[in-house]
GROMACS .gro file of C-alpha atoms in nm:
model
  113
    1UNK     CA    1  12.580   2.960  -7.069
    2UNK     CA    2  12.266   3.158  -7.145
    3UNK     CA    3  12.096   3.307  -6.841
    4UNK     CA    4  11.745   3.451  -6.809
    5UNK     CA    5  11.640   3.676  -6.523
    6UNK     CA    6  11.282   3.563  -6.492
    7UNK     CA    7  10.964   3.648  -6.302
    8UNK     CA    8  10.717   3.359  -6.338
    9UNK     CA    9  10.422   3.592  -6.270
   10UNK     CA   10  10.503   3.812  -6.572
   11UNK     CA   11  10.357   3.709  -6.909
   12UNK     CA   12  10.644   3.869  -7.107
   13UNK     CA   13  10.894   3.686  -6.889
   14UNK     CA   14  10.712   3.356  -6.944
   15UNK     CA   15  10.714   3.424  -7.320
   16UNK     CA   16  11.088   3.489  -7.300
   17UNK     CA   17  11.139   3.161  -7.120
   18UNK     CA   18  10.942   2.987  -7.394
   19UNK     CA   19  11.170   3.136  -7.662
   20UNK     CA   20  11.470   2.988  -7.480
   21UNK     CA   21  11.299   2.650  -7.435
   22UNK     CA   22  11.217   2.640  -7.806
   23UNK     CA   23  11.578   2.724  -7.894
   24UNK     CA   24  11.684   2.384  -7.752
   25UNK     CA   25  11.991   2.554  -7.605
   26UNK     CA   26  12.100   2.511  -7.245
   27UNK     CA   27  12.017   2.800  -7.018
   28UNK     CA   28  11.994   2.892  -6.653
   29UNK     CA   29  11.686   3.050  -6.497
   30UNK     CA   30  11.739   3.312  -6.227
   31UNK     CA   31  11.420   3.397  -6.042
   32UNK     CA   32  11.548   3.740  -5.952
   33UNK     CA   33  11.271   3.815  -5.702
   34UNK     CA   34  11.406   3.525  -5.493
   35UNK     CA   35  11.774   3.539  -5.596
   36UNK     CA   36  11.819   3.916  -5.586
   37UNK     CA   37  12.125   4.027  -5.783
   38UNK     CA   38  12.405   4.199  -5.592
   39UNK     CA   39  12.494   4.559  -5.666
   40UNK     CA   40  12.799   4.438  -5.860
   41UNK     CA   41  12.594   4.187  -6.061
   42UNK     CA   42  12.321   4.439  -6.144
   43UNK     CA   43  12.582   4.697  -6.246
   44UNK     CA   44  12.741   4.439  -6.477
   45UNK     CA   45  12.400   4.352  -6.629
   46UNK     CA   46  12.334   4.720  -6.698
   47UNK     CA   47  12.677   4.751  -6.861
   48UNK     CA   48  12.612   4.444  -7.080
   49UNK     CA   49  12.274   4.586  -7.182
   50UNK     CA   50  12.444   4.913  -7.280
   51UNK     CA   51  12.188   5.121  -7.094
   52UNK     CA   52  12.170   5.349  -6.791
   53UNK     CA   53  12.022   5.222  -6.464
   54UNK     CA   54  11.703   5.427  -6.505
   55UNK     CA   55  11.636   5.247  -6.835
   56UNK     CA   56  11.610   4.917  -6.646
   57UNK     CA   57  11.348   5.049  -6.402
   58UNK     CA   58  10.982   4.956  -6.435
   59UNK     CA   59  10.850   5.308  -6.384
   60UNK     CA   60  10.486   5.198  -6.376
   61UNK     CA   61  10.535   4.998  -6.055
   62UNK     CA   62  10.349   5.143  -5.757
   63UNK     CA   63  10.664   5.144  -5.542
   64UNK     CA   64  10.848   5.356  -5.802
   65UNK     CA   65  10.565   5.608  -5.828
   66UNK     CA   66  10.527   5.637  -5.450
   67UNK     CA   67  10.890   5.626  -5.336
   68UNK     CA   68  11.117   5.743  -5.618
   69UNK     CA   69  10.938   5.923  -5.901
   70UNK     CA   70  11.037   6.287  -5.934
   71UNK     CA   71  11.334   6.256  -5.699
   72UNK     CA   72  11.686   6.332  -5.811
   73UNK     CA   73  11.863   5.997  -5.792
   74UNK     CA   74  12.216   5.899  -5.885
   75UNK     CA   75  12.283   5.581  -6.083
   76UNK     CA   76  12.396   5.420  -5.757
   77UNK     CA   77  12.070   5.526  -5.586
   78UNK     CA   78  11.869   5.372  -5.872
   79UNK     CA   79  12.064   5.046  -5.857
   80UNK     CA   80  12.015   5.029  -5.479
   81UNK     CA   81  11.641   5.094  -5.526
   82UNK     CA   82  11.621   4.799  -5.768
   83UNK     CA   83  11.809   4.571  -5.528
   84UNK     CA   84  11.586   4.670  -5.236
   85UNK     CA   85  11.275   4.641  -5.457
   86UNK     CA   86  11.355   4.383  -5.727
   87UNK     CA   87  11.003   4.422  -5.872
   88UNK     CA   88  11.142   4.741  -6.022
   89UNK     CA   89  11.378   4.549  -6.251
   90UNK     CA   90  11.253   4.523  -6.609
   91UNK     CA   91  11.210   4.167  -6.730
   92UNK     CA   92  11.300   3.932  -6.877
   93UNK     CA   93  11.672   3.992  -6.915
   94UNK     CA   94  11.863   3.737  -7.122
   95UNK     CA   95  12.242   3.720  -7.112
   96UNK     CA   96  12.461   3.512  -7.338
   97UNK     CA   97  12.832   3.568  -7.282
   98UNK     CA   98  12.901   3.936  -7.333
   99UNK     CA   99  12.564   4.004  -7.499
  100UNK     CA  100  12.246   4.093  -7.315
  101UNK     CA  101  11.897   4.209  -7.399
  102UNK     CA  102  11.571   4.297  -7.229
  103UNK     CA  103  11.314   4.061  -7.382
  104UNK     CA  104  11.064   4.332  -7.475
  105UNK     CA  105  10.963   4.260  -7.742
  106UNK     CA  106  11.019   3.889  -7.692
  107UNK     CA  107  11.178   3.860  -8.039
  108UNK     CA  108  11.473   4.064  -7.910
  109UNK     CA  109  11.591   3.751  -7.728
  110UNK     CA  110  11.669   3.590  -8.064
  111UNK     CA  111  11.945   3.848  -8.116
  112UNK     CA  112  12.154   3.709  -7.829
  113UNK     CA  113  12.093   3.334  -7.856
   0.00000   0.00000   0.00000
């Protein structure tokens, strides 16, 4: 089952959702600001994406700039920061089986569906 980690207030996330709707494939929507992923789940997502935790952080968010920027953080610290402040998680994330992609640009979603 295809899964999208979605923030309805984000235009790129809404565009990603539209790509999935147009694909006519079944998918599950996870509103990750409400259904915050566990540390294990977020770690697995990062592994599927083939990136490091810092690459999933929205570094332009005010909370990142004020609380974390410039600090020496371990991967575990970064993951915990994203769980405590899910706005920091880049979006949308689309997972299909053992493939995952950040939907920026939106066309990237087509590579996993």
